[in-house]
Tab-separated table of C-alpha atoms in Angstrom:
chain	number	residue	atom	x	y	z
A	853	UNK	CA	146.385	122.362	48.400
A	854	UNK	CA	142.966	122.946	50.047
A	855	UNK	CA	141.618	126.183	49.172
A	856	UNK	CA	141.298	128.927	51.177
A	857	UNK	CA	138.043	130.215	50.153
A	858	UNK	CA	136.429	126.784	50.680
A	859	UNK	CA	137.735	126.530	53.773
A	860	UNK	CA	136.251	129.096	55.749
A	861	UNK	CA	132.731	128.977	53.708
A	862	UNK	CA	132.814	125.552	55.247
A	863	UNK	CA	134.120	126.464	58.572
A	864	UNK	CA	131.343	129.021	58.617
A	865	UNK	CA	128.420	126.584	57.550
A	866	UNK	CA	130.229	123.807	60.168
A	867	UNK	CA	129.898	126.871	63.051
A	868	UNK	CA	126.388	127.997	62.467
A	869	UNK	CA	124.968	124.441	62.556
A	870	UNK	CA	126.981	123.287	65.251
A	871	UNK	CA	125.376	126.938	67.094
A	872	UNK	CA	122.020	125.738	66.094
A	873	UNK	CA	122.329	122.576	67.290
A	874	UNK	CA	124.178	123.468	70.460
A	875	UNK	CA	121.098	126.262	71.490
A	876	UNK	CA	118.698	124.110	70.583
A	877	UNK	CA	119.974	120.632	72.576
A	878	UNK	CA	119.405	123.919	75.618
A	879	UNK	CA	116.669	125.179	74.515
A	880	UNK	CA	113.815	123.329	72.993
A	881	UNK	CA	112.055	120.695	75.590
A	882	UNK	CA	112.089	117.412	74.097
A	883	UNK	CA	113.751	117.476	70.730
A	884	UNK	CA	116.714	119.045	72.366
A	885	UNK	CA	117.637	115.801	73.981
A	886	UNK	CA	117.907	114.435	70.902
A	887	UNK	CA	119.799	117.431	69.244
A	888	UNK	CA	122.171	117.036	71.431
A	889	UNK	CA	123.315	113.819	70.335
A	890	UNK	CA	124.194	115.342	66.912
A	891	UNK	CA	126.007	118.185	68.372
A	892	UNK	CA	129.698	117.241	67.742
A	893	UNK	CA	128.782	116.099	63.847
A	894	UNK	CA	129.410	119.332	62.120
A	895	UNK	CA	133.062	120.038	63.766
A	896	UNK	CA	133.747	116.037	62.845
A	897	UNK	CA	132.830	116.563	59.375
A	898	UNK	CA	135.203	119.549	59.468
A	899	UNK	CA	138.186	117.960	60.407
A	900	UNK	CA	137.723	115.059	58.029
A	901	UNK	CA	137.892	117.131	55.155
A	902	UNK	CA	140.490	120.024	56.312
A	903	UNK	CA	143.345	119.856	58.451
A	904	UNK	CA	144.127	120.048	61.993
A	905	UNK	CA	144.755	123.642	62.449
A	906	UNK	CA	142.047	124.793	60.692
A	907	UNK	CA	139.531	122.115	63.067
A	908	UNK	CA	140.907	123.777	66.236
A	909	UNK	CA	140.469	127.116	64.852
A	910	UNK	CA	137.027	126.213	63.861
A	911	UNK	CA	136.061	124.669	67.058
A	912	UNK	CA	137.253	127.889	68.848
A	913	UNK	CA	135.052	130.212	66.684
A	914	UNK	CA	131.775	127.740	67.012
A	915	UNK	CA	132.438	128.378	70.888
A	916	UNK	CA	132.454	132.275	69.904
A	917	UNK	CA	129.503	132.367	67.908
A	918	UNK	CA	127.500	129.728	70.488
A	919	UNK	CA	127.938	132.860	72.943
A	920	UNK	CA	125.694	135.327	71.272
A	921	UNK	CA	122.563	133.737	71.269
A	922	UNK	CA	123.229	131.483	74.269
A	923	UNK	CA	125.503	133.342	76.670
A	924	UNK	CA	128.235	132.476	79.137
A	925	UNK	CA	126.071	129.632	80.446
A	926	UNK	CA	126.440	127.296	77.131
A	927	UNK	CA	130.197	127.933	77.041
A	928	UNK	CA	131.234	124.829	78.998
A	929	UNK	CA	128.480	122.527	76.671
A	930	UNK	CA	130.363	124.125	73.718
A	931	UNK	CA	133.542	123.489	74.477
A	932	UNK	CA	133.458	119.905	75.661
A	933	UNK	CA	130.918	119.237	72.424
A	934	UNK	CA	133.546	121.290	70.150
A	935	UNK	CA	136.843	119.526	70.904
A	936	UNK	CA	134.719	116.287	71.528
A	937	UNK	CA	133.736	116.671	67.509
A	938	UNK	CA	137.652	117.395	66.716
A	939	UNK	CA	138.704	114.274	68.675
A	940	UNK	CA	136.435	112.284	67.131
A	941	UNK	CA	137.089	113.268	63.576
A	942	UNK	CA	140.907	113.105	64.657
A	943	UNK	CA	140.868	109.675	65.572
A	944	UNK	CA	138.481	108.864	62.584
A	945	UNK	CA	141.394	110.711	59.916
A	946	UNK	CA	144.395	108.423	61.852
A	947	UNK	CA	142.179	105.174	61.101
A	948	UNK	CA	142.004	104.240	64.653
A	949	UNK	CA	139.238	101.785	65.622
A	950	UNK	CA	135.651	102.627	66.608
A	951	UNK	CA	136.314	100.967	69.696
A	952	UNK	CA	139.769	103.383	70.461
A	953	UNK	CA	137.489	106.182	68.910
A	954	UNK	CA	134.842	105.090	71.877
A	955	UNK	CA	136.977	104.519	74.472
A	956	UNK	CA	138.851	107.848	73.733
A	957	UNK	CA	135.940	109.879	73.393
A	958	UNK	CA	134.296	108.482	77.084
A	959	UNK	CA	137.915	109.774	78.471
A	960	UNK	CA	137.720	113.033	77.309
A	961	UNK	CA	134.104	113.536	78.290
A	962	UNK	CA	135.026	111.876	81.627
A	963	UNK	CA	137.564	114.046	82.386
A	964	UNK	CA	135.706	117.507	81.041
A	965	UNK	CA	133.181	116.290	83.195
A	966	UNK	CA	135.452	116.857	85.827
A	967	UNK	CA	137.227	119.905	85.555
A	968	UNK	CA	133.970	121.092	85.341
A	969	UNK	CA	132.655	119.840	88.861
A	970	UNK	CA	135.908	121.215	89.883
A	971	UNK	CA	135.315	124.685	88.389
A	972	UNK	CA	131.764	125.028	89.809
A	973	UNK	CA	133.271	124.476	93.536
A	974	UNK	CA	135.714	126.853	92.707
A	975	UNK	CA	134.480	129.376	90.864
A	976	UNK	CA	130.972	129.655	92.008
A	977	UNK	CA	130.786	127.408	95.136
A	978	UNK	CA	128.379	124.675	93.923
A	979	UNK	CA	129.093	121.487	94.548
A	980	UNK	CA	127.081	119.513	93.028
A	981	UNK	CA	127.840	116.469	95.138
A	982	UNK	CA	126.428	118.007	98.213
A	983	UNK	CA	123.242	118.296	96.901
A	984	UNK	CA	122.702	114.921	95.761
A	985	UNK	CA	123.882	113.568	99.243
A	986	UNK	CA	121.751	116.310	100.980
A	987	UNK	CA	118.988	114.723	98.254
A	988	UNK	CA	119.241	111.124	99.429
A	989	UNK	CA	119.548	112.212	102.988
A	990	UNK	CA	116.072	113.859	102.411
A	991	UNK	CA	114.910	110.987	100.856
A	992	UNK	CA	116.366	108.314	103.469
A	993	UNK	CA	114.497	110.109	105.868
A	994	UNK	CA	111.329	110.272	104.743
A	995	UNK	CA	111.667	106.620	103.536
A	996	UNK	CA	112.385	106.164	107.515
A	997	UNK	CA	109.189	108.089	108.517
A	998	UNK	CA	106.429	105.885	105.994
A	999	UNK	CA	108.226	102.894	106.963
A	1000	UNK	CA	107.210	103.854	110.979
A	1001	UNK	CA	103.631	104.696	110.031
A	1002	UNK	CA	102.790	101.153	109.371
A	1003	UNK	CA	103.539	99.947	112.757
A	1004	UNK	CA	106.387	97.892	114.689
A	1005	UNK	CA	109.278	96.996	112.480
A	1006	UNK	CA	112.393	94.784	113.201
A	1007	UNK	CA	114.793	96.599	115.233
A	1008	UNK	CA	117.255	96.878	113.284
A	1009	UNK	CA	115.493	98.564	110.063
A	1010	UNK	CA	117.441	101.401	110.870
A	1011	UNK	CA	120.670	100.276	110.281
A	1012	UNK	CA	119.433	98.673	107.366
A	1013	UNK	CA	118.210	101.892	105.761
A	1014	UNK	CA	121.112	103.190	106.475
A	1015	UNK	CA	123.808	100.800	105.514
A	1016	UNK	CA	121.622	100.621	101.709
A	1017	UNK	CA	121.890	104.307	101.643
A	1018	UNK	CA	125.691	104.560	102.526
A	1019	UNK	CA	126.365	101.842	99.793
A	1020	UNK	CA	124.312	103.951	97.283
A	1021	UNK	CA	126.533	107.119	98.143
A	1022	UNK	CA	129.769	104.960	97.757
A	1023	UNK	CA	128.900	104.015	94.418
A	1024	UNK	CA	128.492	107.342	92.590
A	1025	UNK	CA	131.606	107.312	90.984
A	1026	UNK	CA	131.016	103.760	89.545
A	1027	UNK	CA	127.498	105.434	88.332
A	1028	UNK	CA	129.113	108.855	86.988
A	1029	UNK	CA	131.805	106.266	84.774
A	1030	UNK	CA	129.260	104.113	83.715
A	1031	UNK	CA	126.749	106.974	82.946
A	1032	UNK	CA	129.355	108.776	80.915
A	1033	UNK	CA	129.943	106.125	78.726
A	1034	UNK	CA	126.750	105.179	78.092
A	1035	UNK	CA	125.976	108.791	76.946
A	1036	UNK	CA	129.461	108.893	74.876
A	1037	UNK	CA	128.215	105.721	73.587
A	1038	UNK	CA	125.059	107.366	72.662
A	1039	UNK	CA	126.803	110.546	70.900
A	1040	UNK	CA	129.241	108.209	69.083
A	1041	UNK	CA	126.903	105.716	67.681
A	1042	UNK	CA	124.630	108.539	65.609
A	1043	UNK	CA	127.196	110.837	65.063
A	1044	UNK	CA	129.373	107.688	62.961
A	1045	UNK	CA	126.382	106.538	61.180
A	1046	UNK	CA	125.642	110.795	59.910
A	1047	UNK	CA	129.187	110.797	58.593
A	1048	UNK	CA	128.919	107.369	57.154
A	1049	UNK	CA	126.172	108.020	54.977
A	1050	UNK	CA	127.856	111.672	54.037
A	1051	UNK	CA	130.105	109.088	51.890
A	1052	UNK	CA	133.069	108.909	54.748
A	1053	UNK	CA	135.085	105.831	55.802
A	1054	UNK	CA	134.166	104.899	59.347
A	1055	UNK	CA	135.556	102.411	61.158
A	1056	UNK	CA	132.568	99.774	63.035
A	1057	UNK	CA	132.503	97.661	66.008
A	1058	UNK	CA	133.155	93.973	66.104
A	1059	UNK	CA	129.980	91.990	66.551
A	1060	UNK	CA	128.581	92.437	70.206
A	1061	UNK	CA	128.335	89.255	70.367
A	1062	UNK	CA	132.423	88.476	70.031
A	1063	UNK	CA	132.697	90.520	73.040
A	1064	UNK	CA	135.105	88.617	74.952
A	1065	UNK	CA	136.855	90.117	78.435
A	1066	UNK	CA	140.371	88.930	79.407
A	1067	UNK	CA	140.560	86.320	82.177
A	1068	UNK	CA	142.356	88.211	84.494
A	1069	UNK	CA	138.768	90.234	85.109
A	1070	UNK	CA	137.933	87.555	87.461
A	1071	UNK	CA	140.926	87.312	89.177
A	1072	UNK	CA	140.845	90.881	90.013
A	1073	UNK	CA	136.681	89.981	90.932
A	1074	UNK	CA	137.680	87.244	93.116
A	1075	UNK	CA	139.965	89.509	95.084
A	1076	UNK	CA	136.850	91.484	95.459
A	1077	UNK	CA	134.929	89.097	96.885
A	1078	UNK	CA	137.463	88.238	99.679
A	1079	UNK	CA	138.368	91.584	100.293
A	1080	UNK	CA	135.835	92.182	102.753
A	1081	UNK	CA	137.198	88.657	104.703
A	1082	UNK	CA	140.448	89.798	104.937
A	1083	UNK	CA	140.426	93.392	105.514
A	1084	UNK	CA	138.244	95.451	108.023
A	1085	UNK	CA	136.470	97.989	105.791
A	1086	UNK	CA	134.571	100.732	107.257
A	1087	UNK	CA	132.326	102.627	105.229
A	1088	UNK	CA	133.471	105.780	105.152
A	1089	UNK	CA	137.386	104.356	104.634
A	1090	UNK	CA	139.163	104.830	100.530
A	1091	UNK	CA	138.901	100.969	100.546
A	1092	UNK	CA	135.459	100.372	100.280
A	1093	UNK	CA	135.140	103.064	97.864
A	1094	UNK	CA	137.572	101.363	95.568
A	1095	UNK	CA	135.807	97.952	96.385
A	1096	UNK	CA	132.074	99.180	96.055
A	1097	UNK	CA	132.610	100.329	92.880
A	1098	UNK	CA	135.005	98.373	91.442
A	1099	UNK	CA	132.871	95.552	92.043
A	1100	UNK	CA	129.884	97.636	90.193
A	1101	UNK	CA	131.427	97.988	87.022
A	1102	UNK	CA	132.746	94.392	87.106
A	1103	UNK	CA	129.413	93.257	87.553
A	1104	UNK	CA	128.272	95.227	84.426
A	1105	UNK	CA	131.122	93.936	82.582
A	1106	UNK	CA	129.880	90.341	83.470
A	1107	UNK	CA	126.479	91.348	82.815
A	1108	UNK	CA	127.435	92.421	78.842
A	1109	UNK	CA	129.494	89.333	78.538
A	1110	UNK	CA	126.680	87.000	79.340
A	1111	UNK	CA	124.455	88.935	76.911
A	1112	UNK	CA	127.099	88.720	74.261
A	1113	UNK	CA	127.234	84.623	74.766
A	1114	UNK	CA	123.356	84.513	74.025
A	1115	UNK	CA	123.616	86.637	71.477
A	1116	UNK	CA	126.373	84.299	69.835
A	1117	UNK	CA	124.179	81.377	70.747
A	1118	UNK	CA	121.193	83.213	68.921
A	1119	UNK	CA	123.707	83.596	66.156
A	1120	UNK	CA	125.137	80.104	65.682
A	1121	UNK	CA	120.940	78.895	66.222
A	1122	UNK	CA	119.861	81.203	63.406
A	1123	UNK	CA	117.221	82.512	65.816
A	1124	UNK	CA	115.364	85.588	64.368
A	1125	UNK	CA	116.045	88.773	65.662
A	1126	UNK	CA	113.124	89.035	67.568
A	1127	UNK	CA	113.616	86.672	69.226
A	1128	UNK	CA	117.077	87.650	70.764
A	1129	UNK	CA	115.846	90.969	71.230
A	1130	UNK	CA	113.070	89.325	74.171
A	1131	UNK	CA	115.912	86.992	74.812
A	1132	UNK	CA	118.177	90.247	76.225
A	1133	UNK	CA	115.533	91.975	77.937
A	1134	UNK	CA	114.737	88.192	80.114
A	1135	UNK	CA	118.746	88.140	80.607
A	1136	UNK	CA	118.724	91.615	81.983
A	1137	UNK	CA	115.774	91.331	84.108
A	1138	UNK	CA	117.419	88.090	85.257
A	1139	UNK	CA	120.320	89.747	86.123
A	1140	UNK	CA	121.812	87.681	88.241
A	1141	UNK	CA	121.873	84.539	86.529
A	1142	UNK	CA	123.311	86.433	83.424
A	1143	UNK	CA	126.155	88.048	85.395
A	1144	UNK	CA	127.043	84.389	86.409
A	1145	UNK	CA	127.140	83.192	82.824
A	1146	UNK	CA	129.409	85.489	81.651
A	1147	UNK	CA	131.688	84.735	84.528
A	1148	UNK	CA	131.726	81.599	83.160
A	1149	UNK	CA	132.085	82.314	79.581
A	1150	UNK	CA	135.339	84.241	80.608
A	1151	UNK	CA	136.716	81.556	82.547
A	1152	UNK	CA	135.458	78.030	79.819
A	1153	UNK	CA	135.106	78.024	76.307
A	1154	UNK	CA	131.787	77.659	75.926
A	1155	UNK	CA	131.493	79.203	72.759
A	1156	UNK	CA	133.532	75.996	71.120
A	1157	UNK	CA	130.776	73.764	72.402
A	1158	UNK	CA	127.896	76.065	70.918
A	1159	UNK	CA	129.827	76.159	67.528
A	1160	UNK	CA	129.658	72.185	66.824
A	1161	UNK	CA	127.742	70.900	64.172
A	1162	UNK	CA	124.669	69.802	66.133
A	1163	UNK	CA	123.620	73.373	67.187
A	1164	UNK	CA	123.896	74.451	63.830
């Protein structure tokens, strides 16, 4: 039986740093970016060593005590950080995988992420939308007016501007996904390591470079691509929202899978590490080609031809 006393001396400590942290992540110009990366540790290390009713209470005084020194403004930070700490150290006490952990974790933020969009419309009319479309409306324009300064231009410039600038607008949900991941991503992969070297059993990712998608991704990519052949898309219609940015995170997908076959290659060549590092960067400046490779990778089994004797 856990005792009482420790309990909430710990629950205390776990609040005050997770305040600290939390106000300063606001507060402080650059190291604050980096604070708040750490932000969900202290309610993590909570609920790995007390139980689950004791984490949520925990959580909800840390949201309390984040109020007094940084005010109804860092209550929506606190509680997405709070219960993002308590999933995380949930999933970590039921021995789920660091990839279920991740893929949880990007959910919950995702969806946090929107209730709170929704709230600001509601509650205090700001949508935060508007402004980035009245933003790259602004900035469409003026891109119109320098382009005019430097003389005659093809006719249809225009339309060109403006089709680029419609796509970019269709695509901010694929961005706002991929965005939130990557940040989840960048919470998860400290906030493991902190509570791995506190002497707790983490779970780690496979190898990056076993990443290996399903071959029904480009199934569902070739669909994409004759989407627009077969159906009459208009810009503004739900379709082309679903296809612009389904076929941006596909593309990404492809993109990680072709880095993950060099980095096997790199692997089975004994390459140094350096070397694969300048490797990635070329493969991700050379997009393009990269994206194609992992197609490919998905679809053959390369990897069994790499792995024979005379690449070794």
């Amino acid at each position: 039986m856990q005792d009482p006393t420790k309990k909430i001396t710990y629950g205390a400590m776990m609040s005050a740093l997770f305040t600290i942290l939390l106000v300063g992540s606001f507060y402080l110009p650059v190291i604050g970016v980096l604070m708040m990366l750490f932000v969900p540790i202290p309610m993590i290390l909570y609920r790995l060593k007390h139980d689950r009713t004791s984490s949520i209470f925990v959580v909800l005084i840390a949201m309390v005590l984040s109020l007094i020194p940084g005010g109804l403004l860092i209550l929506p930070t606190a509680i997405i950080f709070g219960f993002l700490g308590f999933i995380i150290g949930e999933l970590i006490v039921l021995k789920k995988t660091k990839l279920y952990i991740y893929m949880a974790s990007g959910l919950f933020m995702l969806v946090s992420l929107i209730l709170l969009y929704i709230g600001s419309i509601f509650l205090f009319n700001i949508n935060p939308i508007d402004g980035l479309m009245a933003s790259m409306d602004s900035v469409q324009q003026r891109m119109m007016e320098i382009f005019t300064l430097y003389g005659e231009l093809p006719k249809d410039y225009e339309e060109v501007i403006e089709s680029a600038f419609q796509t970019y607008k269709a695509a901010i949900p694929a961005l706002f996904i991929t965005s939130t991941y990557v940040f989840t991503f960048m919470i998860i992969m400290p906030s493991l390591e902190v509570v791995r070297r506190m002497g707790f059993d983490v779970p780690k990712f496979p190898p990056f470079r076993e990443m290996k998608l399903p071959v029904v991704t480009i199934f569902v990519y070739g669909l994409l691509i004759l989407l627009p052949f077969i159906m009459d898309m208009k810009v503004e219609s739900t379709i082309y929202l679903i296809y612009i940015n389904a076929t941006i995170i596909l593309r990404l997908l492809f993109l990680l899978q072709g880095i993950a076959l060099i980095h096997y290659f790199m692997h089975k060549m004994k390459l140094p590490g350096v070397v694969t590092f300048f490797t990635t960067v070329l493969a991700i400046l050379l997009n393009p080609i990269t994206t194609l490779l992992g197609i490919v990778d998905i679809g053959m089994n390369i990897r069994a031809w790499i792995g024979k004797d005379n690449l070794k």
